[in-house]
Short mmCIF file of C-alpha atoms in Angstrom, two decimals:
data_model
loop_
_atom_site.label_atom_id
_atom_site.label_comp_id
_atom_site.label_asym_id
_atom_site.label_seq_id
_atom_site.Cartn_x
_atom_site.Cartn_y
_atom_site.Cartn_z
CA UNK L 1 143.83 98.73 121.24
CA UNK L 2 143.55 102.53 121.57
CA UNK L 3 145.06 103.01 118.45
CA UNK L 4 142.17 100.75 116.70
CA UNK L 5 139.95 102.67 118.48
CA UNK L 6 140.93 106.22 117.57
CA UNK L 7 141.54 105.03 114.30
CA UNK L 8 138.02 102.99 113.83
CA UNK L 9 136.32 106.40 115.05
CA UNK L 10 138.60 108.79 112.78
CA UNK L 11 137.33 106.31 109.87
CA UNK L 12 133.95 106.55 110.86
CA UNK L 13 133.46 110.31 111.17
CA UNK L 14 135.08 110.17 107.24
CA UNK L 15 132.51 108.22 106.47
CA UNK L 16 129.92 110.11 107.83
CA UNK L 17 131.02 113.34 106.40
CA UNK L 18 131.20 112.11 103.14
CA UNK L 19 127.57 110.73 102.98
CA UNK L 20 126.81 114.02 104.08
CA UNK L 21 128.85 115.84 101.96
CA UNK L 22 127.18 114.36 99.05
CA UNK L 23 123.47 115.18 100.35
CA UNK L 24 121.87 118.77 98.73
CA UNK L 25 120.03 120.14 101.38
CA UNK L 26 117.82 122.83 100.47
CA UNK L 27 115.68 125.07 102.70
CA UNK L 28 113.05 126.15 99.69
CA UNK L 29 111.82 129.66 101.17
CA UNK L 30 114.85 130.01 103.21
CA UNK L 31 112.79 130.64 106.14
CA UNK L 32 113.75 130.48 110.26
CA UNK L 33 112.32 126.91 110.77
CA UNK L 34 113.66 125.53 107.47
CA UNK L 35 116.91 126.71 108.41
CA UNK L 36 116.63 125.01 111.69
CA UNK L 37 115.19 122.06 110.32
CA UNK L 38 118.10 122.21 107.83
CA UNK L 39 120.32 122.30 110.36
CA UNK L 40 118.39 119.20 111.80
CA UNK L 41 119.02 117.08 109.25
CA UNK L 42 122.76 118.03 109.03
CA UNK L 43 123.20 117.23 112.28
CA UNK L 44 121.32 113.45 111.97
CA UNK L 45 123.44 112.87 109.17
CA UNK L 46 126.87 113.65 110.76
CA UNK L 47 125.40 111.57 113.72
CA UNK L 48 123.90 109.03 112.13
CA UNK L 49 125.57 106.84 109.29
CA UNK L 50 122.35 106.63 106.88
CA UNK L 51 124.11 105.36 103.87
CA UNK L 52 122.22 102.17 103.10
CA UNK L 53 118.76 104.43 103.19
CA UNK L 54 119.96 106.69 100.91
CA UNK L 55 118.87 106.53 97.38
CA UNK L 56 118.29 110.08 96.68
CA UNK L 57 120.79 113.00 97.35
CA UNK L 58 118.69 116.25 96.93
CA UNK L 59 116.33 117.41 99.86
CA UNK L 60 114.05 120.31 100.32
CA UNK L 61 112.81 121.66 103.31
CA UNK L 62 109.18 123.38 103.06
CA UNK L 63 107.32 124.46 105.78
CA UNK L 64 103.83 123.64 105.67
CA UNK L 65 104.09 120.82 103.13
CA UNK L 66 103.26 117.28 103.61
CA UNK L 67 106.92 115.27 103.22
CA UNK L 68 107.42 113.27 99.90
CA UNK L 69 109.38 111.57 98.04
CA UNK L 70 108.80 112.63 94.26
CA UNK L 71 109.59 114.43 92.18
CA UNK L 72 112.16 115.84 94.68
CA UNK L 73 112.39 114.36 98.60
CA UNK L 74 110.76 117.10 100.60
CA UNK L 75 110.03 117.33 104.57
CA UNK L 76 108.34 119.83 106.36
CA UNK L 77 109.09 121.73 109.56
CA UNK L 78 106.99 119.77 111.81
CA UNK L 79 109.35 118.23 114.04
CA UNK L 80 111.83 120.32 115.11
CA UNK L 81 111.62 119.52 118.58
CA UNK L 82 111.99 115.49 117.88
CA UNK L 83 115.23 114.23 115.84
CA UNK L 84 113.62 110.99 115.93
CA UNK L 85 110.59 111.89 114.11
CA UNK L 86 112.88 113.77 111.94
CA UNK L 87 115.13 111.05 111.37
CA UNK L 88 112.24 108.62 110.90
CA UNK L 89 110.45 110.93 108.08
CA UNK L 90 113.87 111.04 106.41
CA UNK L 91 113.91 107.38 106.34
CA UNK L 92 110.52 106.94 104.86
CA UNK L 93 110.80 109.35 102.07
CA UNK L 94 114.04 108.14 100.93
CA UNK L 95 112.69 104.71 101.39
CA UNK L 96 110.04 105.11 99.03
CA UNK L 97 112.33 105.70 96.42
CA UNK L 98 113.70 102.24 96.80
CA UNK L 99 110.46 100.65 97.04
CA UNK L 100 109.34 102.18 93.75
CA UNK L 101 112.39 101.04 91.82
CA UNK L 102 112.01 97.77 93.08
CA UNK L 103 112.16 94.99 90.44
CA UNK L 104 109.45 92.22 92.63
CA UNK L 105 107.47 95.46 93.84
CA UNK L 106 104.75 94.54 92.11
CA UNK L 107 104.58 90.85 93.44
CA UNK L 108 104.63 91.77 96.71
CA UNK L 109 102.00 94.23 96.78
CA UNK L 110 100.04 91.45 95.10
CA UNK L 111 100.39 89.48 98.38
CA UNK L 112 99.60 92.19 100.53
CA UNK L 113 96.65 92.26 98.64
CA UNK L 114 95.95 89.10 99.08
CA UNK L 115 96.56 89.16 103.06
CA UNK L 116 94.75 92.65 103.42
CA UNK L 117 91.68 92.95 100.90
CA UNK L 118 90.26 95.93 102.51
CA UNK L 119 92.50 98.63 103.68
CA UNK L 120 90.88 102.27 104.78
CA UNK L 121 92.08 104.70 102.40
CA UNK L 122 92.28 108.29 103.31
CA UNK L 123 93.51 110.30 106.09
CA UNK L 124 94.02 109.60 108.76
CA UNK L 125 93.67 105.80 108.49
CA UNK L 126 95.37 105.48 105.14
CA UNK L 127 97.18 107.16 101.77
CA UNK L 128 94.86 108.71 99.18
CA UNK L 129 94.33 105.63 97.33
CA UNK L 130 94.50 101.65 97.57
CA UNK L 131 97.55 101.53 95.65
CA UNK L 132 99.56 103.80 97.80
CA UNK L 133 98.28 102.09 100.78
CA UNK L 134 99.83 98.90 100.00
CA UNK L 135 103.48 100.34 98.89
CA UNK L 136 103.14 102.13 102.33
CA UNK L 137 103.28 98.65 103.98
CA UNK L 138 105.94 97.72 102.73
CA UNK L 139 107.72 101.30 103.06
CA UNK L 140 107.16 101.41 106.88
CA UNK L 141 107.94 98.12 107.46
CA UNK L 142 111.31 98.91 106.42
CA UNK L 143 111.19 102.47 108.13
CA UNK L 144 110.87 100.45 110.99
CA UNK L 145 113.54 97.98 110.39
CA UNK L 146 115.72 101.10 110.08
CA UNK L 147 114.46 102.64 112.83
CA UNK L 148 115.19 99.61 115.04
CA UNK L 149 118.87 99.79 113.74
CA UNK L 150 119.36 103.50 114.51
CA UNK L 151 117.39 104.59 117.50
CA UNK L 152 117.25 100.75 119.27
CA UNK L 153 113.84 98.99 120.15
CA UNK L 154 112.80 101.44 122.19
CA UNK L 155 113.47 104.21 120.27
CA UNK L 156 111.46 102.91 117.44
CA UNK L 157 108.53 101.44 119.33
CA UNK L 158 108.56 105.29 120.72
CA UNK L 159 108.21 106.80 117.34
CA UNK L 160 105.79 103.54 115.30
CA UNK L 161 103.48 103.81 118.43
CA UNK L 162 103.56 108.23 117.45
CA UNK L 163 102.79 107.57 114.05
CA UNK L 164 100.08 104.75 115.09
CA UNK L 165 98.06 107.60 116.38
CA UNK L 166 99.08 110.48 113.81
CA UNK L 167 99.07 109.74 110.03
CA UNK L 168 98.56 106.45 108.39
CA UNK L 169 96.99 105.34 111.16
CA UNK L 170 96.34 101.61 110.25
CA UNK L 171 98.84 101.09 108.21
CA UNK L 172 101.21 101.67 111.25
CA UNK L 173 99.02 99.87 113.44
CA UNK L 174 99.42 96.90 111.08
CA UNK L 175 103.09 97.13 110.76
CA UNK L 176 103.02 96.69 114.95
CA UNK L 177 100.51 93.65 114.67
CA UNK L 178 101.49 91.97 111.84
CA UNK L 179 105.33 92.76 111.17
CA UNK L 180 106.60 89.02 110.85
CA UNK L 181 103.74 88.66 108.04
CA UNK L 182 104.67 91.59 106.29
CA UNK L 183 108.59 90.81 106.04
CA UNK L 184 108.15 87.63 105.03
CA UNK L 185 106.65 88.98 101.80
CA UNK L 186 108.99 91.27 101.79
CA UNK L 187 111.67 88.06 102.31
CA UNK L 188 110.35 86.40 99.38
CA UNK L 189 110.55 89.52 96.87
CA UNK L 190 114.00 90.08 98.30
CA UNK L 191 112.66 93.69 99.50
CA UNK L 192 114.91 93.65 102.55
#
């Protein structure tokens, strides 16, 4: 049995270094906090195994930006105190990648639409536009489903309830209140 063990945990730390190893982290202005946030990062991913949210390889690390996704996956410097904020952002930027790709993306935002005619658009409430605001549905929803898989209930409750009251206000509120409603659409489109 303590052979499976050590060699179950020897196979998982390969594993883990090898997602990582394949991830270009880049700290843009090569400044103290990028470097730590660099560091950061390196340290979720040999912690954390995040291959099934990965979709794009190449990360830059900006202070004073607002994280995205396109044309390359940036985050900022914001949360160097909180790995699970970190590790949250991560997930959402890299999750938007997948949503966009998505063959039924379309479909589903229709019946988001549909269940949500009148979403607040701007900050702090919403994205910049309607459109936005309805891929960001379904992109936390599934932050949140990964969230729930990496940092427990708890730990994802901890950092949805954050975000409830920092960005995208609503649209995290709505993930909370209506999450079964959401996935199901996303259930349908095969989105999950």
């Amino acid at each position: 049995m303590l052979r499976f063990a050590l060699t179950l945990s020897i196979l998982l730390a390969a594993r883990l270094a090898a997602a990582q190893a394949n991830v270009e982290i880049v700290a843009v202005h090569g400044s103290s906090k990028e470097l730590a946030a660099k560091a950061q990062l390196e340290g979720l991913l040999s912690t954390y195994d995040l291959s099934k949210w990965l979709y794009t390889r190449k990360i830059n690390i900006e202070a004073g930006v607002i994280p995205h996704s396109d044309p390359v996956l940036t985050l900022h410097t914001r949360h160097l105190d909180r790995d699970d904020l970190l590790l949250s952002t991560f997930v959402h930027e890299q999750t938007h990648w997948y949503v966009s790709a998505h063959a039924q993306r379309a479909a589903a935002v229709e019946e988001l639409r549909a269940m949500y005619p009148s979403i607040p658009v701007g900050y702090p409430q919403g994205s910049s536009d309607e459109a936005g605001n309805y891929d960001h549905l379904l992109v936390i929803y599934r932050e949140y489903m990964a969230d729930r898989e990496l940092l427990g209930e708890a730990g994802a409750k901890t950092v949805m309830d954050f975000w409830a009251k920092d960005h995208y206000t609503w649209l995290y509120r709505k993930v909370l209140e209506d999450g079964p409603r959401i996935e199901a659409v996303m259930r349908k489109h095969k989105m999950l």
